[in-house]
CSV table of C-alpha atoms in Angstrom, one decimal:
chain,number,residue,atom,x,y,z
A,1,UNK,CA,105.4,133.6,82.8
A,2,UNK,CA,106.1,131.5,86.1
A,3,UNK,CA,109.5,130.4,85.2
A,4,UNK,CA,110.4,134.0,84.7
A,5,UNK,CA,109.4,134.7,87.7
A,6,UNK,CA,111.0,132.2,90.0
A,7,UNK,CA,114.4,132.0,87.8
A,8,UNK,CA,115.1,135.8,87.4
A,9,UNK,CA,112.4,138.0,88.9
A,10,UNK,CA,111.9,136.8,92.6
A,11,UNK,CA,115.7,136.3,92.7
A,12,UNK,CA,117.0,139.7,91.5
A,13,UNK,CA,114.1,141.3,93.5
A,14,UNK,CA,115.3,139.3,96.8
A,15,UNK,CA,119.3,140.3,95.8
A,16,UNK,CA,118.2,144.2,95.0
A,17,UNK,CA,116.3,144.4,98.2
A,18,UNK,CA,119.7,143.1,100.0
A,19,UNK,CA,121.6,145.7,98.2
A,20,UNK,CA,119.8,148.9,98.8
A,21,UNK,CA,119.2,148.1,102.7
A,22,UNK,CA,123.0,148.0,102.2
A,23,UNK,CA,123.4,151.3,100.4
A,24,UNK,CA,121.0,152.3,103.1
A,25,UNK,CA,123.2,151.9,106.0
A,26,UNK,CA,126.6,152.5,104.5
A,27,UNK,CA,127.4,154.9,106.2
A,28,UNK,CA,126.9,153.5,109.5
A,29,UNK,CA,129.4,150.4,108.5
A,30,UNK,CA,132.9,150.2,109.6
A,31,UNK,CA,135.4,149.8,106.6
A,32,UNK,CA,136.4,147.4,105.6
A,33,UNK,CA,133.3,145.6,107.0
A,34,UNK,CA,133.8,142.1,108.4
A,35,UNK,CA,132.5,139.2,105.6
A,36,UNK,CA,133.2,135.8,107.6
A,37,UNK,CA,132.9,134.8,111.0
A,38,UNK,CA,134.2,131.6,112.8
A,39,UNK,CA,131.9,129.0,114.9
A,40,UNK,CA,131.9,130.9,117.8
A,41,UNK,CA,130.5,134.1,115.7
A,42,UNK,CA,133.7,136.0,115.9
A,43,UNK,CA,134.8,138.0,112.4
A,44,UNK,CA,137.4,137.1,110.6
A,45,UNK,CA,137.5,137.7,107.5
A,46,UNK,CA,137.4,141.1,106.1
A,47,UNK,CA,136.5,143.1,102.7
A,48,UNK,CA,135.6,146.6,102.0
A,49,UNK,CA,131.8,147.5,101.7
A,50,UNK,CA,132.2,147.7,97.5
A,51,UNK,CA,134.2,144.5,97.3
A,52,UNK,CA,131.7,142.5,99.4
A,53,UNK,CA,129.0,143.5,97.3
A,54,UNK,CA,130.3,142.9,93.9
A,55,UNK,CA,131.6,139.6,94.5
A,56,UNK,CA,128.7,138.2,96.4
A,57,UNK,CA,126.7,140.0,93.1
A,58,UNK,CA,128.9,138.2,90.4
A,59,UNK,CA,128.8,134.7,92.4
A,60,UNK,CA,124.6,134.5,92.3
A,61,UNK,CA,124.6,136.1,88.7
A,62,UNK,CA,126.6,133.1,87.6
A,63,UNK,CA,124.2,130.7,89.6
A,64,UNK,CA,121.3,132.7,88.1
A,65,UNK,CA,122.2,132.4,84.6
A,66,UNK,CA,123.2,128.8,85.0
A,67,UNK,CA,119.7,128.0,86.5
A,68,UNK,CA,118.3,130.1,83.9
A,69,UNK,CA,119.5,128.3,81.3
A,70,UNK,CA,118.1,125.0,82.6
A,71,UNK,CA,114.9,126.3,83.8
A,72,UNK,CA,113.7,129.0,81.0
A,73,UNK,CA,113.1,127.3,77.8
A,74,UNK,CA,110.0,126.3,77.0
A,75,UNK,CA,110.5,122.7,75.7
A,76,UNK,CA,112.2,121.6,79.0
A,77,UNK,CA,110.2,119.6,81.3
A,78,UNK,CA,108.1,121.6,84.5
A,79,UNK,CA,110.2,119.0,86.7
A,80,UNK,CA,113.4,120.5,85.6
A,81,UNK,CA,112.2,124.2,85.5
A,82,UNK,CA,110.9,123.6,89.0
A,83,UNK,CA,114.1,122.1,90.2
A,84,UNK,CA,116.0,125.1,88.6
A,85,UNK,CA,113.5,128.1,89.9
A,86,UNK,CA,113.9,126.5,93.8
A,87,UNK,CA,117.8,127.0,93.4
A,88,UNK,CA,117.7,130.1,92.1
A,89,UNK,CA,115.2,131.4,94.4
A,90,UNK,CA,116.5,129.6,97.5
A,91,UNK,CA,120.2,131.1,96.3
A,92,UNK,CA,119.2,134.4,95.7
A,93,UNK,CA,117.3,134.7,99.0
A,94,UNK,CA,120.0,132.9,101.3
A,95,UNK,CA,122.8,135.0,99.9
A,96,UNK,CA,120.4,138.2,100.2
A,97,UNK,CA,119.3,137.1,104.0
A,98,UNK,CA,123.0,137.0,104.5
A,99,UNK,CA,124.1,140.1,103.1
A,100,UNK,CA,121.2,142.0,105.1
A,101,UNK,CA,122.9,140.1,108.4
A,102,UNK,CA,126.1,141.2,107.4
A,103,UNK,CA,125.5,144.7,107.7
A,104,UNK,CA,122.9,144.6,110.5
A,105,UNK,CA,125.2,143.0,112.7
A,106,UNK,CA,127.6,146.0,111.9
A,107,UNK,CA,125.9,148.7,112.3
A,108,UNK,CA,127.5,151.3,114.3
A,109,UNK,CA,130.5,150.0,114.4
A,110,UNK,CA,133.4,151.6,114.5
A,111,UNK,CA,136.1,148.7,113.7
A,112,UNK,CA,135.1,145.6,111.8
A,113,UNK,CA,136.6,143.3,114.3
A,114,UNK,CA,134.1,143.5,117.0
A,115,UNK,CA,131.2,142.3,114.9
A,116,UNK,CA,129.4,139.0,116.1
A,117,UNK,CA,127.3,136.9,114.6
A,118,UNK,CA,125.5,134.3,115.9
A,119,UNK,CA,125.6,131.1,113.8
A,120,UNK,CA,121.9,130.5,114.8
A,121,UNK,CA,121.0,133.7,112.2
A,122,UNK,CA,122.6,132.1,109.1
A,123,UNK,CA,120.5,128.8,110.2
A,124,UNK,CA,117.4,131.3,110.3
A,125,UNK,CA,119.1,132.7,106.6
A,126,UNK,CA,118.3,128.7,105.5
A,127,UNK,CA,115.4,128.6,106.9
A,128,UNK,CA,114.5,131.4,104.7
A,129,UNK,CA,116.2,130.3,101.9
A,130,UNK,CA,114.1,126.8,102.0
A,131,UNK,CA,110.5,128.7,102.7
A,132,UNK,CA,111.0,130.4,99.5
A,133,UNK,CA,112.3,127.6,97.5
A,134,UNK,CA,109.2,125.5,98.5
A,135,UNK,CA,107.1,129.0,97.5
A,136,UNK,CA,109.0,128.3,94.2
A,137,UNK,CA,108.2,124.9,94.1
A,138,UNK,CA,104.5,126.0,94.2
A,139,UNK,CA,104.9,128.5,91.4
A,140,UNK,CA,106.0,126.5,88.4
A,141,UNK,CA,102.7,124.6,87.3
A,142,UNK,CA,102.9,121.1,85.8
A,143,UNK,CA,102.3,120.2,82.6
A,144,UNK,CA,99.0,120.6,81.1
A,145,UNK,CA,97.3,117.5,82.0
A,146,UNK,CA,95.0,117.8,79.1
A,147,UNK,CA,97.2,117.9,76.8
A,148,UNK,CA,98.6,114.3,77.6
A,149,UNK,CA,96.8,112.0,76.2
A,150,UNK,CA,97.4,107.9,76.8
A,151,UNK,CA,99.2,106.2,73.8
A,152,UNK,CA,96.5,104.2,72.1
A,153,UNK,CA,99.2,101.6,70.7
A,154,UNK,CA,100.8,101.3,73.9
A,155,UNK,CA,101.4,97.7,74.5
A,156,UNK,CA,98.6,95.5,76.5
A,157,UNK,CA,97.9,92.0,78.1
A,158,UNK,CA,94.9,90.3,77.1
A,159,UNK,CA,92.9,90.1,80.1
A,160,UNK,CA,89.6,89.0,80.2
A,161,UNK,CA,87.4,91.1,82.2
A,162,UNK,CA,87.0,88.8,85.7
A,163,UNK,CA,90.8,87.9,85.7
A,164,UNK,CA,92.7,89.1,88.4
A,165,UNK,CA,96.8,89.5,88.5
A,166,UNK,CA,100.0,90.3,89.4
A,167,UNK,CA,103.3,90.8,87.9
A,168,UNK,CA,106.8,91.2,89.9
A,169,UNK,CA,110.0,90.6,89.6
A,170,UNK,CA,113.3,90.5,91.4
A,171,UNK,CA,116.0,93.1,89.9
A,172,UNK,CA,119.8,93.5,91.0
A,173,UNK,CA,122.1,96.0,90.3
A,174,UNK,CA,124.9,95.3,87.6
A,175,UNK,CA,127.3,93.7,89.4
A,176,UNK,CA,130.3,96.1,88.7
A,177,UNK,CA,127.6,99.0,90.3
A,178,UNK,CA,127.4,97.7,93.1
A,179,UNK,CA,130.9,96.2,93.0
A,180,UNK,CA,132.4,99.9,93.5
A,181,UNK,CA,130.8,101.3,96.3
A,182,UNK,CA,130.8,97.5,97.9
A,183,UNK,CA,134.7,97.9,97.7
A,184,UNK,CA,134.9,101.5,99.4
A,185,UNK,CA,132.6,100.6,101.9
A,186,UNK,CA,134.8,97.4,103.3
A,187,UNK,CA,137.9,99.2,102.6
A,188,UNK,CA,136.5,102.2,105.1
A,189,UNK,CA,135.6,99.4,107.7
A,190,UNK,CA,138.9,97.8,107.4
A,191,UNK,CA,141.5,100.7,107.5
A,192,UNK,CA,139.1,102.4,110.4
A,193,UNK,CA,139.7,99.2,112.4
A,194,UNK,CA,143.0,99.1,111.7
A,195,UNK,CA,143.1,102.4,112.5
A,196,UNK,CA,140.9,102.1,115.5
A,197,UNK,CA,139.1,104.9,114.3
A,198,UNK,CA,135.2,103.7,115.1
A,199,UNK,CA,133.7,106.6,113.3
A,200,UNK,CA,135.0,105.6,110.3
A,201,UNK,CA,134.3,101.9,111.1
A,202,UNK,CA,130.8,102.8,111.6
A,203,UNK,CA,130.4,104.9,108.6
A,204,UNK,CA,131.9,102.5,106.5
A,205,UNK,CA,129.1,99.4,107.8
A,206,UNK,CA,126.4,102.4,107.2
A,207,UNK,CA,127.8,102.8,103.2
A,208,UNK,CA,127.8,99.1,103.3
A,209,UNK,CA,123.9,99.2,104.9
A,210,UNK,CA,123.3,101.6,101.6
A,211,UNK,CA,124.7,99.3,99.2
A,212,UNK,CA,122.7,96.6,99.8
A,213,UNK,CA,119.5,98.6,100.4
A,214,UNK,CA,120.5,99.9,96.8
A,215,UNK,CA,121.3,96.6,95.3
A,216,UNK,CA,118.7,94.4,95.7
A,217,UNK,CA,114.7,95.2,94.5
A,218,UNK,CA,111.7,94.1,93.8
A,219,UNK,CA,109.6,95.7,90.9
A,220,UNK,CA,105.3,95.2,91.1
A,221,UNK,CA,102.4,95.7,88.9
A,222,UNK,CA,98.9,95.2,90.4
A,223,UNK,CA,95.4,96.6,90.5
A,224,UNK,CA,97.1,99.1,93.0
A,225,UNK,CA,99.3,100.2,90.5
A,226,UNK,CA,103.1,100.1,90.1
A,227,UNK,CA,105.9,100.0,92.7
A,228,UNK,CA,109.5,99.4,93.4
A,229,UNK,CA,110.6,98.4,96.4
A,230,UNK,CA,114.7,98.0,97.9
A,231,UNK,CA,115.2,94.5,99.6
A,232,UNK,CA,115.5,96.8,102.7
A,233,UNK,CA,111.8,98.1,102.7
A,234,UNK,CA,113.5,101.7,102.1
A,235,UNK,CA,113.8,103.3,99.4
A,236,UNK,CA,111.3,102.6,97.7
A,237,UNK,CA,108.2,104.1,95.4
A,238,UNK,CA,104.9,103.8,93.8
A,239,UNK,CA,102.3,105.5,92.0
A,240,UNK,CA,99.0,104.3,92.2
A,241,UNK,CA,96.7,103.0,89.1
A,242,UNK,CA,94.5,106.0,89.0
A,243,UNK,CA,97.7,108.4,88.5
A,244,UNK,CA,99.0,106.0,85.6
A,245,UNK,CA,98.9,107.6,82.1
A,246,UNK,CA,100.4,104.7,79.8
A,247,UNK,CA,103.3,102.6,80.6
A,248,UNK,CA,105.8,101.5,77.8
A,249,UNK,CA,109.2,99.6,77.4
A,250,UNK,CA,112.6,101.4,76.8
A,251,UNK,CA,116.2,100.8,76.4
A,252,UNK,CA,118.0,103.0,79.1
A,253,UNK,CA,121.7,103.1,79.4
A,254,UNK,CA,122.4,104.6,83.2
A,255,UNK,CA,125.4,106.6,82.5
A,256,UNK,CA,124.4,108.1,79.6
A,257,UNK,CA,120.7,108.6,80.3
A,258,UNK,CA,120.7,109.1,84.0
A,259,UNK,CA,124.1,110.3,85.1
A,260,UNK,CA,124.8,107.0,87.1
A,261,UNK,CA,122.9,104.0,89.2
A,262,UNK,CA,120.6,104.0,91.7
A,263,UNK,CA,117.6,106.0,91.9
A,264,UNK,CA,118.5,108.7,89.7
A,265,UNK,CA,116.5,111.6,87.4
A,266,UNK,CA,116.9,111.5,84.1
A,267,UNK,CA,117.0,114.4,81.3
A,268,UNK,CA,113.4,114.5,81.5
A,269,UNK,CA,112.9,115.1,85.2
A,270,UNK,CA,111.7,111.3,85.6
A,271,UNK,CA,112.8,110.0,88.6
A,272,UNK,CA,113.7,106.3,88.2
A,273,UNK,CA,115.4,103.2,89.4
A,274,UNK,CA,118.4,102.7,87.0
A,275,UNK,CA,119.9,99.4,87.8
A,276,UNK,CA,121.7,98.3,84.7
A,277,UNK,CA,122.0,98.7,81.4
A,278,UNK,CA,119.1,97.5,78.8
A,279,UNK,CA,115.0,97.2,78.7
A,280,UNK,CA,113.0,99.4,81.4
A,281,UNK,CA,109.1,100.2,82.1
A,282,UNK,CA,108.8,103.6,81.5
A,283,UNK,CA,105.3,104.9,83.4
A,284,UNK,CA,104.1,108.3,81.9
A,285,UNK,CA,101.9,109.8,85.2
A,286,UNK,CA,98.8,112.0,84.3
A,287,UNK,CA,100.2,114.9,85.7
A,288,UNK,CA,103.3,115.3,83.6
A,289,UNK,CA,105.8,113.0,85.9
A,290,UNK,CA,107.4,110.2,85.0
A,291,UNK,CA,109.0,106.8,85.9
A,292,UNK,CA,111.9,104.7,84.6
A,293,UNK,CA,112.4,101.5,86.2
A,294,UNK,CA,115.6,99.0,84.7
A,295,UNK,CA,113.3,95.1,85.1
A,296,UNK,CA,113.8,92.4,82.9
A,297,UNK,CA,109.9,91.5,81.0
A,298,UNK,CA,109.4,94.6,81.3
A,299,UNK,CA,107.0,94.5,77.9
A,300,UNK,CA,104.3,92.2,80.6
A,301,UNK,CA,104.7,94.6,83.2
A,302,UNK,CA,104.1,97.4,81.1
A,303,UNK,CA,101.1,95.8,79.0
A,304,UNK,CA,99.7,94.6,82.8
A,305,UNK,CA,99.9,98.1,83.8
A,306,UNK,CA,98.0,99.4,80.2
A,307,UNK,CA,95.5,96.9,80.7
A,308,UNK,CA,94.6,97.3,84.3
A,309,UNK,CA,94.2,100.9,83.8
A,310,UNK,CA,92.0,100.6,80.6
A,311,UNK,CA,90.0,98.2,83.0
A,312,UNK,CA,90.0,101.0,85.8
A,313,UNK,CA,89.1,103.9,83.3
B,1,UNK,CA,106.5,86.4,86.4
B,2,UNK,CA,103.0,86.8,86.0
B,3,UNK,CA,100.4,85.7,88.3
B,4,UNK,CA,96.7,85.3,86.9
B,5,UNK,CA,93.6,83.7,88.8
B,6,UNK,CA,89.9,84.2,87.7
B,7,UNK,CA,87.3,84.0,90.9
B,8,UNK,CA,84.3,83.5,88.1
B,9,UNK,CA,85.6,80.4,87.2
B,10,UNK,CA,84.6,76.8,88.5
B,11,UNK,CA,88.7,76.0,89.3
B,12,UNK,CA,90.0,76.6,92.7
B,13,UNK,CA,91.6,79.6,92.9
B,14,UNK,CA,94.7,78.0,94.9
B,15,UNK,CA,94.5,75.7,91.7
B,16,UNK,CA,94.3,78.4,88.8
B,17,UNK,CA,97.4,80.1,91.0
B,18,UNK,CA,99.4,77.0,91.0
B,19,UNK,CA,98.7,76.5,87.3
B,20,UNK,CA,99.4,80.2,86.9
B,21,UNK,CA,103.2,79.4,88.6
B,22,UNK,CA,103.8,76.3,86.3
B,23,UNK,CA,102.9,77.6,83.1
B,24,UNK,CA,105.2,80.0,83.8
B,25,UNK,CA,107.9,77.9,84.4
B,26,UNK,CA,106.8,75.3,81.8
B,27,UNK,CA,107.2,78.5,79.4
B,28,UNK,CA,111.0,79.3,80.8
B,29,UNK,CA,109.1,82.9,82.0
B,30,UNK,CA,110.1,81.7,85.3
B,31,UNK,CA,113.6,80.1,85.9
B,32,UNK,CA,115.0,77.8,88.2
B,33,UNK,CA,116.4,79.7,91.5
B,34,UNK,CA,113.7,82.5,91.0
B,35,UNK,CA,112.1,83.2,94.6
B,36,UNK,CA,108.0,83.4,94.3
B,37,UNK,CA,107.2,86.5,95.8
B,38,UNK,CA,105.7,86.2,99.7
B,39,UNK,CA,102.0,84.8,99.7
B,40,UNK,CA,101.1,88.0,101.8
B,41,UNK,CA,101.8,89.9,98.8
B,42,UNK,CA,100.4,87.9,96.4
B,43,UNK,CA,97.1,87.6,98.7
B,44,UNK,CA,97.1,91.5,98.7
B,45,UNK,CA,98.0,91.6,95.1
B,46,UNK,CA,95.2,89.5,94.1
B,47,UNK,CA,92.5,90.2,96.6
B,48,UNK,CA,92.5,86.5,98.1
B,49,UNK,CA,93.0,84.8,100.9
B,50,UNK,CA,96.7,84.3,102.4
B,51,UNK,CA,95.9,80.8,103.2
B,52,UNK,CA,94.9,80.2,99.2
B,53,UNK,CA,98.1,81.3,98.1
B,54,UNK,CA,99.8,79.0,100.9
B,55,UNK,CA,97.3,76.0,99.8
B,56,UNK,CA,98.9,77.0,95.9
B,57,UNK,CA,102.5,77.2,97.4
B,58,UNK,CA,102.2,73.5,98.7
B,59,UNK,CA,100.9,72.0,95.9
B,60,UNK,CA,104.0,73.5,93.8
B,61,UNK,CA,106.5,72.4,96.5
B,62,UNK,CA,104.6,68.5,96.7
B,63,UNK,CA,105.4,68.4,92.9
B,64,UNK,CA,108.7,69.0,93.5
B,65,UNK,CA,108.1,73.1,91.5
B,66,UNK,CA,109.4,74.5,94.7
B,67,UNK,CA,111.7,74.4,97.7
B,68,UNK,CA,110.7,76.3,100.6
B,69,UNK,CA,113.5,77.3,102.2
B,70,UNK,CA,114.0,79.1,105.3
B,71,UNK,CA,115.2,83.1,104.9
B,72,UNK,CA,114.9,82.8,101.4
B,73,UNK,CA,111.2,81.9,100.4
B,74,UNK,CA,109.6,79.6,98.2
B,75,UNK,CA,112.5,78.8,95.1
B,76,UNK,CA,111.9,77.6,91.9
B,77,UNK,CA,113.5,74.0,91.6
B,78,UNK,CA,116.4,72.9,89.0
B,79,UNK,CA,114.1,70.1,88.2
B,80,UNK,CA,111.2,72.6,88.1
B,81,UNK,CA,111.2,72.8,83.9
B,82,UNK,CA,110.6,68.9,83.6
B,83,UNK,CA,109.1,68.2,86.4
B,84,UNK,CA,106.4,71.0,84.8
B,85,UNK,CA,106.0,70.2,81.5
B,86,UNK,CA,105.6,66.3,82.6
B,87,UNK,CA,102.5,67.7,85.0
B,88,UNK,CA,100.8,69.4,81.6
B,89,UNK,CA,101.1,65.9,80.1
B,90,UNK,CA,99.5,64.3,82.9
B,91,UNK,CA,96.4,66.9,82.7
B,92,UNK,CA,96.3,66.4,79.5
B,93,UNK,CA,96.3,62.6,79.7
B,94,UNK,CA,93.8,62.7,82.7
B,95,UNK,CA,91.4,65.2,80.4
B,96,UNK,CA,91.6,62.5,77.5
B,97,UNK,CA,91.2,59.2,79.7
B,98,UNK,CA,88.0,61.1,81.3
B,99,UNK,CA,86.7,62.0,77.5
B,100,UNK,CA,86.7,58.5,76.5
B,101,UNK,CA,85.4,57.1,80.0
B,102,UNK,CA,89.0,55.6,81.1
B,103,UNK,CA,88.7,55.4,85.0
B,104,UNK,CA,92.2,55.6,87.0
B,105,UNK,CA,93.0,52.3,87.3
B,106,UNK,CA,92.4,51.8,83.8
B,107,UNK,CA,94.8,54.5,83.0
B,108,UNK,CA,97.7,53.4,85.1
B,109,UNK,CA,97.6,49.9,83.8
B,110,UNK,CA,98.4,51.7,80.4
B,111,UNK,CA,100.5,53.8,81.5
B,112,UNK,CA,102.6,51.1,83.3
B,113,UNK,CA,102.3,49.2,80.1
B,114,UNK,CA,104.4,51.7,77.9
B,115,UNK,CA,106.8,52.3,80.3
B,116,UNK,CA,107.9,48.3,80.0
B,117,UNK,CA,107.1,48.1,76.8
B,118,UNK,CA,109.4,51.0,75.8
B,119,UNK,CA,112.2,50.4,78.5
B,120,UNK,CA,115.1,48.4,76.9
B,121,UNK,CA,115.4,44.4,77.9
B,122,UNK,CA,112.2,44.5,79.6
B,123,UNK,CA,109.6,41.7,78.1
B,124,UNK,CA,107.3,42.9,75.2
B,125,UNK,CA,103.3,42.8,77.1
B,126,UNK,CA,100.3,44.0,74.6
């Protein structure tokens, strides 16, 4: 099975292969062996060869088995296994990639305080690390598209078969959301003026760039499809008509269904646009995905959206 | 708010938008202070010209719907409820007066009539 394969099989394969070029050149290691290096790629910090190994072991079969256990069963959602196979494969393969560095930068050695290593390597380690998450990503199939069928009682307009429209709407974020992070961002401006610390200034006229880009949006449903967009231009997403399964209305609370506000991911693996608290379009995508979005009317939306795509079908 | 126009009918379409706009504020779907979404949208949205939805934009705005206000867009007006629901009586009245062969003046000379008639202290006219 796929999810096998990218949650416990590629990673153990990628750790294991780590491991015996270790064993490999054991002998050829100083002890102890050198296990952190500063910026400039000079060691300083130091284990012995058995430690090293263990440890580093332990720490990714923790991450492995917590991955696993979001990824494996059957009944949770591709998006989520996916998510869960490209962190344990990009894990398993950036600690591996390490541990391989570690002891080929030693080799020969006769103390452990003349190894180097160059910084660029561990950048090369992510590199790594991100090709085989993305191979992950590719693994882990989606749904079964023919098993999703449209909900035949999902709600629709009545719209006669030359009429053309458009719904959209204006949506905010609940006002303590946006409150918060408003707050934090003029209290960083103020104290790094006051501070005459300009990097902080700046950062804190960024956060508050983010909180409006964040607060304000404008939700769409038209022949094109579905679309929310921040009063900034950016973020902002869509999925076009053809991809549209069925579109219904939900209640969504955002702490307890999404973790927060914002643009969020929900238990599912739907991405969605959780501004406050109460109805939402939810769009079910033919390929298994998902979309939340908090709007007010969201029962016309959604029954614009059912409508157009009966029309388009 | 919802935005419907059908090109197969014999009604402008800047028309059928406008209506479109003030039955949904007539209906309280659309509330005073709510900002009409840019005509380049709707234009796209709809398949129509820009200048249609512009044409629809001042007709709402000459009825006093809208304020078009700079920065912020075309705004739904505090009066906008009324000022609606006294338009669909007007259609409506227009419609009837046609039906029966009433010509304008006709129709303001009765119209003119109930207004004194029913306004307190003003002299009683038949």
């Amino acid at each position: 099975m796929r999810r096998l394969l990218v949650l416990v099989v590629l990673p153990v394969s990628a750790w294991l292969a780590a491991v015996l070029v270790s064993l490999g050149l054991r002998a050829s290691l100083p002890d102890p062996m050198a296990v952190h290096f500063d910026l400039a790629g000079a060691a300083d910090g130091y284990l012995s060869f058995g430690t090293n190994l263990w440890v580093l072991t332990g720490i990714l079969t923790l991450f492995l088995v917590a991955f696993a256990a979001a990824g494996l069963p059957a009944r949770r959602p591709a998006a989520i296994a996916r998510a869960a196979g490209m962190l344990a494969t990009g894990t398993a393969v950036l600690l591996a990639g390490v541990q391989i560095l570690l002891v080929l930068v030693q080799r020969d050695l006769t103390t452990a305080d003349a190894a180097r290593l160059n910084p660029a390597f561990i950048g090369l380690a992510l590199l790594l690390a991100g090709g085989a998450a993305a191979g992950a990503h590719r693994l882990v199939p989606s749904e079964q598209a023919a098993q999703l069928q449209a909900d035949p009682d999902a709600p629709r307009l009545d719209l006669p078969p030359d009429v053309r429209a458009v719904w959209t709407r204006g949506q905010t974020m609940s006002g303590p959301a946006v409150a918060v992070p408003a707050l934090i961002a003029t209290a960083v401006v103020i104290g790094g003026y006051l501070a005459s610390a300009w990097p902080f200034v700046a950062l804190g006229l960024l956060l508050g760039v983010l909180v409006v880009g964040m607060g304000w949006w404008t939700v769409t449903v038209d022949v094109t499809g579905v679309r929310y967009v921040s009063v900034l231009g950016w973020p902002r997403r869509s999925v076009a008509l053809r991809e549209v399964l069925d579109a219904a209305v939900v209640q969504v609370r955002p702490l307890r269904d999404a973790g927060g506000w914002g643009i969020r991911v929900n238990k599912a693996g739907e991405t969605g646009l959780y501004l406050r608290a109460g109805q939402a379009l939810h769009v079910r995508l033919v390929d298994g995905r998902g979309l939340v979005v908090t709007v007010d009317d969201a029962a016309t939306a959604a029954g614009l959206l059912n409508s157009l795509r009966d029309r388009a079908r | 708010m919802l935005l419907t126009i059908d090109p197969t009918s014999a009604e402008p379409l800047f028309r059928q938008l406008a209506g479109s706009v003030r039955a949904g504020i007539a209906t309280g779907r659309v509330l005073p202070g709510e900002r009409l979404p840019a005509a380049r949208e709707v234009a796209a949205s709809l398949q129509v010209n820009v200048h249609t939805v512009l044409h629809a934009y001042a007709e709402l705005r000459d009825e006093g719907l809208i304020e078009l206000r700079r920065g912020r867009g075309a705004v739904v007006t505090n009066t906008a409820v009324d000022r609606a629901v006294l338009h669909d009586a007007a259609v409506a009245l227009v419609a009837a007066a046609r039906h029966l062969g009433v010509g304008p003046a006709e129709l303001t000379e009765l119209v003119r009539g109930h207004f004194d008639r029913d306004t307190p202290g003003k002299e009683n006219r038949t």
